Short mmCIF file of C-alpha atoms (C1' of nucleotides) in Angstrom, two decimals:
data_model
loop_
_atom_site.label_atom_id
_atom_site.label_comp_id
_atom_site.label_asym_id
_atom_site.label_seq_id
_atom_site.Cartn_x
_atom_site.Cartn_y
_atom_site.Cartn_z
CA UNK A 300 17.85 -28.84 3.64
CA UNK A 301 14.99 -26.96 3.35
CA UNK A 302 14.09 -23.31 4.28
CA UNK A 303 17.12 -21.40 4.14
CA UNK A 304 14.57 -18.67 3.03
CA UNK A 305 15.62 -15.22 4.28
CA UNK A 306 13.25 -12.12 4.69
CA UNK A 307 15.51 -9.20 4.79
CA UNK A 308 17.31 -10.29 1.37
CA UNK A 309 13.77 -11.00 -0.57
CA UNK A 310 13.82 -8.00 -3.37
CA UNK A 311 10.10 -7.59 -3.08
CA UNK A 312 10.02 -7.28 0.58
CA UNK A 313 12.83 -4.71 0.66
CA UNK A 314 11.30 -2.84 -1.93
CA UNK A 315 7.82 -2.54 -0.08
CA UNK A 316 9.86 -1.34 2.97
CA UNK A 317 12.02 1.01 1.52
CA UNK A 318 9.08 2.31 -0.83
CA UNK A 319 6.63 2.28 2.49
CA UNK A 320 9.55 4.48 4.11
CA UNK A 321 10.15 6.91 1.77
CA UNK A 322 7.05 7.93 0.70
CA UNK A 323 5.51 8.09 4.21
CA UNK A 324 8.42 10.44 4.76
CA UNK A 325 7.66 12.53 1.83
CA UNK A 326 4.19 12.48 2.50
CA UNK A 327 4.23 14.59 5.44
CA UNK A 328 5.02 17.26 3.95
CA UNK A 329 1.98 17.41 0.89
CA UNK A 330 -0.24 16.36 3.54
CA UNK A 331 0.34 19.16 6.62
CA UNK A 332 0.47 21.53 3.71
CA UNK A 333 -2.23 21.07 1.72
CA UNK A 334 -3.95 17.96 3.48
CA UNK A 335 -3.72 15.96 0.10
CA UNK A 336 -3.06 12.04 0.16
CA UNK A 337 -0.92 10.09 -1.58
CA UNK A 338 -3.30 9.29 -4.48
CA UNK A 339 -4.06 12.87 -4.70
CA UNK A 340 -0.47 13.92 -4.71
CA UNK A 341 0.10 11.25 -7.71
CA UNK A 342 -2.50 12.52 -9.80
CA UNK A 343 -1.66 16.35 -9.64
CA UNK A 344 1.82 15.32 -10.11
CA UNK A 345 1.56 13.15 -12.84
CA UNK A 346 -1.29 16.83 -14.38
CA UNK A 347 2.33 19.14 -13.87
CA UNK A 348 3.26 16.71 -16.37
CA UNK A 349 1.37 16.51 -19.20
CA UNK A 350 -1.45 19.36 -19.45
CA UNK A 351 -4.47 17.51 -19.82
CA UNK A 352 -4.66 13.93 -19.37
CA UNK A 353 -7.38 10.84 -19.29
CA UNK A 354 -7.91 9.03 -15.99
CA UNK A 355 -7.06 5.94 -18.39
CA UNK A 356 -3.29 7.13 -18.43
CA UNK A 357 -2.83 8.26 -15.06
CA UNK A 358 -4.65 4.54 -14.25
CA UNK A 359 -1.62 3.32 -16.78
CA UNK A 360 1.20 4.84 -15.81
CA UNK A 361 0.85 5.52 -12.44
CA UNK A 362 0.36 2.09 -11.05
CA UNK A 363 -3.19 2.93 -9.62
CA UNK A 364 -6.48 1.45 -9.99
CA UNK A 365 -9.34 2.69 -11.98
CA UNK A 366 -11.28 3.58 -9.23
CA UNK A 367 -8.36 4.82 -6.62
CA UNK A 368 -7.62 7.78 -9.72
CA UNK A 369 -10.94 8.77 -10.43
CA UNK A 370 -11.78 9.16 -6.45
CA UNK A 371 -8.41 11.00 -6.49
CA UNK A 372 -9.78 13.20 -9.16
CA UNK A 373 -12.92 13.87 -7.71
CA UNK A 374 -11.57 15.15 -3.95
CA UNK A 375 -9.19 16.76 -6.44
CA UNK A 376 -11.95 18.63 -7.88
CA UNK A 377 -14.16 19.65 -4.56
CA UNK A 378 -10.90 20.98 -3.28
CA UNK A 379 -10.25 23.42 -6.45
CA UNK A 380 -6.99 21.84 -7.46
CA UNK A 381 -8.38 20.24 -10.81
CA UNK A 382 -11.12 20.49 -13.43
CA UNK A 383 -12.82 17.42 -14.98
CA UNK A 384 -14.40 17.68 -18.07
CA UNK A 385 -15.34 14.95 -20.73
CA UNK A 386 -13.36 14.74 -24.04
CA UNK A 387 -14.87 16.50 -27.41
CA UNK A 388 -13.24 13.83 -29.82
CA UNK A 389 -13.76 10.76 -27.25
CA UNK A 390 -16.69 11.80 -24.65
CA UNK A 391 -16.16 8.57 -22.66
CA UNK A 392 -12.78 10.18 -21.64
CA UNK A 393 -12.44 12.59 -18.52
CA UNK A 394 -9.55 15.32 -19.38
CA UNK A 395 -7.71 15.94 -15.91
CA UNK A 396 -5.86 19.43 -15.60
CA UNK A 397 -4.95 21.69 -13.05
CA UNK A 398 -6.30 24.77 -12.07
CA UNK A 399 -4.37 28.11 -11.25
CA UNK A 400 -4.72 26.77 -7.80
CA UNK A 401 -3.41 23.46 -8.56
CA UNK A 402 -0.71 25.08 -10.30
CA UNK A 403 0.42 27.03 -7.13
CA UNK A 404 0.55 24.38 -5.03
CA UNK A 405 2.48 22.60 -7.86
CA UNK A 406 4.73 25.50 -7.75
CA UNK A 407 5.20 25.49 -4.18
CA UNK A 408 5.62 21.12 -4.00
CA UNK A 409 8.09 21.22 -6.79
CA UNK A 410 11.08 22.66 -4.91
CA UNK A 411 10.18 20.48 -1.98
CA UNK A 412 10.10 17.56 -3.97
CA UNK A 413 13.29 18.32 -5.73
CA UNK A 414 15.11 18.97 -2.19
CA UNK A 415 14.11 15.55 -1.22
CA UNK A 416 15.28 13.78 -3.89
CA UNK A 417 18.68 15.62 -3.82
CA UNK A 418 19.29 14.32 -0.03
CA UNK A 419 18.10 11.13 -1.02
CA UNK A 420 20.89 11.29 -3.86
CA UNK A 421 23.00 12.66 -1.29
CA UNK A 422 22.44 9.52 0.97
CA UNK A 423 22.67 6.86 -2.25
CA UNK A 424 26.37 8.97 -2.97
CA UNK A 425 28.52 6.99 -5.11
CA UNK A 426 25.80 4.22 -5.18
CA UNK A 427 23.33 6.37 -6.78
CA UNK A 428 24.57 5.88 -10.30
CA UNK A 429 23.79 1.92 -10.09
CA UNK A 430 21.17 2.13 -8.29
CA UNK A 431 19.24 4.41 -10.21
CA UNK A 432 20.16 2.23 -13.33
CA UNK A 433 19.13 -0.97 -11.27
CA UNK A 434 15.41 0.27 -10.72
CA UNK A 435 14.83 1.81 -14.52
CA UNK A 436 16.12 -1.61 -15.77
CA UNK A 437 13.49 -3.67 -13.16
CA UNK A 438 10.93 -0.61 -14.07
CA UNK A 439 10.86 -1.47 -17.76
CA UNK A 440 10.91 -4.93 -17.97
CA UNK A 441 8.20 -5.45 -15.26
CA UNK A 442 5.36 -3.58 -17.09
CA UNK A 443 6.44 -1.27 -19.66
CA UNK B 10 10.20 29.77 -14.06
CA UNK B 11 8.95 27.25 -11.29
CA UNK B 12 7.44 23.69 -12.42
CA UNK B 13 9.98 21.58 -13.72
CA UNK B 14 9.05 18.75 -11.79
CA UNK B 15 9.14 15.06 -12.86
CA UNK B 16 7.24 12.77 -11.27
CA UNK B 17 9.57 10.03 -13.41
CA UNK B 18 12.17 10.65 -11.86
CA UNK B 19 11.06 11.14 -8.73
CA UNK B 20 12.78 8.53 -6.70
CA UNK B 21 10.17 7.73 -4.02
CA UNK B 22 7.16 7.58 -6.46
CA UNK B 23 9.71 5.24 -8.77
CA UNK B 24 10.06 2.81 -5.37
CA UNK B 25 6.93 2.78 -4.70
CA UNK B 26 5.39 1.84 -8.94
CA UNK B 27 8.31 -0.90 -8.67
CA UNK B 28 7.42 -2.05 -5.14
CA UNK B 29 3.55 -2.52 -6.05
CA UNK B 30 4.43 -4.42 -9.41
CA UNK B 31 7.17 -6.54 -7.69
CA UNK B 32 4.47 -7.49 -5.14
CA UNK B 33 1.98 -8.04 -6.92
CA UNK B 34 3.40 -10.29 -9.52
CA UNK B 35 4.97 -12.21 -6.47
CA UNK B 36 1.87 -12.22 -4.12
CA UNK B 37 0.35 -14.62 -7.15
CA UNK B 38 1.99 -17.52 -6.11
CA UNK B 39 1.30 -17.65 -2.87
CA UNK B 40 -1.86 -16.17 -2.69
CA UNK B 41 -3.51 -18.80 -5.53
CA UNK B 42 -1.52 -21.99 -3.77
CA UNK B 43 -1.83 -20.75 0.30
CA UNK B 44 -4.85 -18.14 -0.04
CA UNK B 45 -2.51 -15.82 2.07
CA UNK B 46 -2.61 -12.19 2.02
CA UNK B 47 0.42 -9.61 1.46
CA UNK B 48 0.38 -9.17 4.93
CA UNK B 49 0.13 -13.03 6.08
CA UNK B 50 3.05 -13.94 3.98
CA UNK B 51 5.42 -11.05 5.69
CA UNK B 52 4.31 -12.58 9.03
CA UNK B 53 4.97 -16.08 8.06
CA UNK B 54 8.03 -15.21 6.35
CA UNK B 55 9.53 -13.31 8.68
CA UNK B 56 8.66 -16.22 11.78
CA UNK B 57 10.55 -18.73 9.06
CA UNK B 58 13.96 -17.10 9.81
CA UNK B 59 13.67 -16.58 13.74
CA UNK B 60 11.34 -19.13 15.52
CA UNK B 61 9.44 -17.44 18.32
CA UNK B 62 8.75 -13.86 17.72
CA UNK B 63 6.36 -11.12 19.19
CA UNK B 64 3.99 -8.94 17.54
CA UNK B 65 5.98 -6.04 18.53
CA UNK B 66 9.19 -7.06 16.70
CA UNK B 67 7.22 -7.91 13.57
CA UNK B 68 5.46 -4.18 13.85
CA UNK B 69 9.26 -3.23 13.88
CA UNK B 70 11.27 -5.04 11.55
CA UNK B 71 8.69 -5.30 8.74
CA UNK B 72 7.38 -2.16 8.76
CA UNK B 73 3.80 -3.07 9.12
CA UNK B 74 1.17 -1.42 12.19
CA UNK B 75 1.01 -3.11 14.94
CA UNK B 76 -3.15 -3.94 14.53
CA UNK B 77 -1.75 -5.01 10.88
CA UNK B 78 0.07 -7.87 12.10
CA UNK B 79 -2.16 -8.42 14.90
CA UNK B 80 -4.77 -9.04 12.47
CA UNK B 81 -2.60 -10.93 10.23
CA UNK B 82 -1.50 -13.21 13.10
CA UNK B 83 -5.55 -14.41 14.23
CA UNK B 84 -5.87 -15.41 10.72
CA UNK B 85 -2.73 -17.27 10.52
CA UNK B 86 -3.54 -18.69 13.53
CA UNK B 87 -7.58 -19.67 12.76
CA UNK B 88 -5.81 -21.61 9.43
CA UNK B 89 -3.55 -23.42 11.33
CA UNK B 90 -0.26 -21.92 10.08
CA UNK B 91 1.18 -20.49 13.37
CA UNK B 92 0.65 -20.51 17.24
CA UNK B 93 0.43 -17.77 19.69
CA UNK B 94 1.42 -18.02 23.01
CA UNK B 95 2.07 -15.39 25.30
CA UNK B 96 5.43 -15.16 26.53
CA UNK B 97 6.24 -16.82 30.13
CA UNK B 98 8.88 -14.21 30.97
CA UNK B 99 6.81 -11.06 29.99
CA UNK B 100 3.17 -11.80 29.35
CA UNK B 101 2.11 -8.74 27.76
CA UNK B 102 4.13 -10.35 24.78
CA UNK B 103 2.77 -12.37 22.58
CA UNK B 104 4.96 -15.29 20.89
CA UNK B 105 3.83 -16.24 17.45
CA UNK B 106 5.76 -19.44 15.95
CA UNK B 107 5.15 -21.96 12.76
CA UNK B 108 3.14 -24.98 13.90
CA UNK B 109 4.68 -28.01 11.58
CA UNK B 110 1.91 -26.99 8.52
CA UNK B 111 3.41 -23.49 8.97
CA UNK B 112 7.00 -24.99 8.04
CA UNK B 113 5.56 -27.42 5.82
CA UNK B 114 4.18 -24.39 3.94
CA UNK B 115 7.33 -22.25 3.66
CA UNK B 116 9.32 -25.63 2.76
CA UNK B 117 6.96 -25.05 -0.52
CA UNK B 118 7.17 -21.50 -0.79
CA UNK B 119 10.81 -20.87 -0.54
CA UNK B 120 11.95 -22.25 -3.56
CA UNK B 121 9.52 -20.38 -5.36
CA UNK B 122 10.64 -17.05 -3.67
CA UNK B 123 14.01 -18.26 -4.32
CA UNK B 124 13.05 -18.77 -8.16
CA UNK B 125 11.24 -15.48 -8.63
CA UNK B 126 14.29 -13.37 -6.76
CA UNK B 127 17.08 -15.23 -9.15
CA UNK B 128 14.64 -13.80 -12.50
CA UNK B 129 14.95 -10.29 -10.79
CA UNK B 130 18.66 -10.45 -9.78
CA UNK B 131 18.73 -12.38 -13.69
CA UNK B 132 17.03 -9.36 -15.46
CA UNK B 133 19.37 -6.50 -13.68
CA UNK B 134 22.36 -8.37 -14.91
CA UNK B 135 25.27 -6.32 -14.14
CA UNK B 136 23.79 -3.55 -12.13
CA UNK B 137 22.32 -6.10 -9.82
CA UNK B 138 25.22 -5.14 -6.99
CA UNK B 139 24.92 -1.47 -7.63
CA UNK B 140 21.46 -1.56 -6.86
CA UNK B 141 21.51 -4.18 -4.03
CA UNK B 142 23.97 -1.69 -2.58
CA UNK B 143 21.97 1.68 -2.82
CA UNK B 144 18.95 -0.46 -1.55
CA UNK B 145 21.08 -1.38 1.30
CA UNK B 146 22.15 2.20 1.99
CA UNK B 147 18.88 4.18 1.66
CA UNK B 148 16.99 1.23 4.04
CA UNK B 149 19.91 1.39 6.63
CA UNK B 150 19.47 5.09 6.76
CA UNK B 151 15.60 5.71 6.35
CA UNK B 152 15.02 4.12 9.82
CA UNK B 153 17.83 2.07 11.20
"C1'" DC C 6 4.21 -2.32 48.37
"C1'" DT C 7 1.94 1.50 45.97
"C1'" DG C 8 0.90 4.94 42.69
"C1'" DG C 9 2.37 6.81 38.44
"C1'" DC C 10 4.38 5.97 33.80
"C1'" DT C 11 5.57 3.09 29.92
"C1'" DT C 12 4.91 -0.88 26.97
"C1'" DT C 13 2.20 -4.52 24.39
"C1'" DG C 14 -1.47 -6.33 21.89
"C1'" DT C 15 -6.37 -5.94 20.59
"C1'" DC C 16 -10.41 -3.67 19.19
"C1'" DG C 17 -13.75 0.09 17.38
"C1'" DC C 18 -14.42 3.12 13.99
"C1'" DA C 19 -14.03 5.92 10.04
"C1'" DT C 20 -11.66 5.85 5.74
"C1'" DT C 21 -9.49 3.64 1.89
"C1'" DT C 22 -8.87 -0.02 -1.13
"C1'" DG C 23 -9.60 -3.50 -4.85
"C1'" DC C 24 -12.77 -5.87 -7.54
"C1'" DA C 25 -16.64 -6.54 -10.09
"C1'" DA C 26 -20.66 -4.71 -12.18
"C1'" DC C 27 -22.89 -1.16 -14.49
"C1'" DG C 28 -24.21 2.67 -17.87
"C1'" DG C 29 -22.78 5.45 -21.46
"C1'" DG C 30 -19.74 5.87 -25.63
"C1'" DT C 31 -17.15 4.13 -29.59
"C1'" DT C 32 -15.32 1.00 -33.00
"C1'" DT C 33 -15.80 -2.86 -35.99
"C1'" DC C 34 -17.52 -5.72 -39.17
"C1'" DC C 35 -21.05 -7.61 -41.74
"C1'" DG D 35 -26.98 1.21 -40.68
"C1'" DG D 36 -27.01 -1.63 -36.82
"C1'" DA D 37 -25.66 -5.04 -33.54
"C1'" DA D 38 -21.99 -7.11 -31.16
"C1'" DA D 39 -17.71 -6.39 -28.99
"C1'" DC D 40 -15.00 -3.31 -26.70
"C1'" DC D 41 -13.45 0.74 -23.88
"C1'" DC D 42 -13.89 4.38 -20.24
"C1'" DG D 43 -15.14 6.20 -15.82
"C1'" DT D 44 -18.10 5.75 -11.76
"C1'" DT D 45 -20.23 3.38 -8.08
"C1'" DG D 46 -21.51 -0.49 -4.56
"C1'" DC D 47 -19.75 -3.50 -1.58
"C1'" DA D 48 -16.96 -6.29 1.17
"C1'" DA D 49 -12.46 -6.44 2.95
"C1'" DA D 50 -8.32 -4.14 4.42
"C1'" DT D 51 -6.17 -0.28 6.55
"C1'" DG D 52 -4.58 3.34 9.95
"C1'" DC D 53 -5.33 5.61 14.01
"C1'" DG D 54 -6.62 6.26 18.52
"C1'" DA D 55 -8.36 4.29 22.71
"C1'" DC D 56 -8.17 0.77 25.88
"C1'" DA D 57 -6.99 -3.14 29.28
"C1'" DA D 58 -3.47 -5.83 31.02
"C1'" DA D 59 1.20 -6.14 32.38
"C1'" DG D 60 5.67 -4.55 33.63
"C1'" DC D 61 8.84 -0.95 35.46
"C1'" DC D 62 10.43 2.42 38.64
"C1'" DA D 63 10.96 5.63 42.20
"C1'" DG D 64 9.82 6.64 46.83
#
DNA sequence: CTGGCTTTGTCGCATTTGCAACGGGTTTCC
DNA sequence: GGAAACCCGTTGCAAATGCGACAAAGCCAG
C-alpha cells in the first residue's frame, strides 16, 4: 500500500505555486514601470519601511540571501533609487535608504500594491479571515 | 499623505517568505537522501500520481518553464529515476514515466512528505481548514 | 497532397542564484 | 593591549534559470 502520495494536496508545493503566481502577477507591474526585479522591489519595500536599514536585516527578514540583497542594493543604487553608506557606530554595516527618487516611486507603487491586495482579499472573501490567520501562524513558527 | 505601505502584510510577498521556508526545510530530506533538486522532485512527484505524462502537462500543471522540466527530466533520466519515450500517437510528445527505482524512490519519500505535511497541518491547528480553503480559492482563480 | 500555421520539446545565451571564501571591522576574554 | 573568535558585506564561480529561437511534428484549409 504504498504511494498514495498526492502532488496537488502537498502544502509546500501549493505554496510555491500559488506564491510563483501571485508575485509574477504583481511583478508586472514594478517591472514595466520602473524595470525593477523582484529582489529590487523587496528591498525598496522593505526601505518604505523602516528609514535606514542594514543589508543584515533586509537578509533577515526578507527571506533573501546575503548576496541576492546586497546585488539588489547595488542596481538599487546605479539606478538612483537608494544610497549606501557605511554605519558611524558599526562601519562593517551598510545603511540602506531611499532617495527622493526612491520615495516617488514608493509613492506611486504603494497604491498599486494596496489595490492588489484588496482584489486578492476580494477573491479570498469570507475565507480571507482564516486564511490570513493560517499563514501568520505557519509564518511564525517556521523562522521567527 | 502617500506611503503607508506594508510590505508585512503584503499578501504576495507573505506567500512567497512562507513558500521559500516551507521548501526549503522540505527540499532537505530529499535532497541529502536522493541528491534531487527542487525541480526534480516536482517532476518525480507529479509522474507518481499519473503514470505517463508529457513535458507539456508538467510545464502546465506545476507551474514550472517548459526548458525547466525539460532539463529536470535528462537528469532524472541520466540517474535512472524515469524514462522518456516519445509518444506513439503524437510524437512531438514526449512521455516521461517512473522506471521501478523511480517508484522505489517515492515508496521512500512519501511517508516522509506525508510526515512533514501532518507537522504543518499539526502546527495550524484549528485554522488549518480556513487556510486550506483560501489556498484552494486564490490557486483556482490565479490561473485555472 | 501541399503550403501555411500551431504545437512540442530542446538548446543557446545572457542573467540570476546560492554557496563558499575573502577582507575589513568589532567584540571578547585573558 | 592584543589575539582569537566572530560578524558584515562583497565578490568569484559554478549551477540554475528564463527567454527566445529553432527543428520536428501535427493540423487544417483549399
Amino acid at each position: 500500500m504504498a504511494e498514495p502520495f498526492i502532488l496537488d494536496d502537498f502544502l509546500p508545493y501549493r505554496m510555491s505555486v500559488l506564491a510563483g503566481r501571485l508575485s509574477r502577477e504583481y511583478s508586472r507591474i514594478y517591472q514595466e514601470r520602473f524595470g525593477l526585479s523582484r529582489a529590487e522591489w523587496r528591498v525598496v519595500a522593505h526601505l518604505s519601511q523602516e528609514s535606514a536599514v542594514s543589508v543584515r536585516e533586509i537578509h533577515a527578514r526578507v527571506d533573501m540571501d546575503k548576496s541576492k540583497v546586497s546585488r539588489a542594493a547595488t542596481r538599487l543604487e546605479q539606478a538612483g533609487y537608494i544610497t549606501k553608506r557605511t554605519s558611524i557606530s558599526d562601519r562593517r554595516l551598510v545603511e540602506l535608504a531611499l532617495t527622493g527618487k526612491g520615495h516617488e516611486m514608493m509613492a506611486e507603487l504603494a497604491p498599486l500594491a494596496q489595490a492588489f491586495q484588496d482584489e486578492l482579499l476580494t477573491r479570498l472573501g469570507a475565507h480571507a479571515d482564516g486564511f490570513l490567520r493560517g499563514a501568520d501562524r505557519l509564518l511564525e513558527i517556521s523562522d521567527g
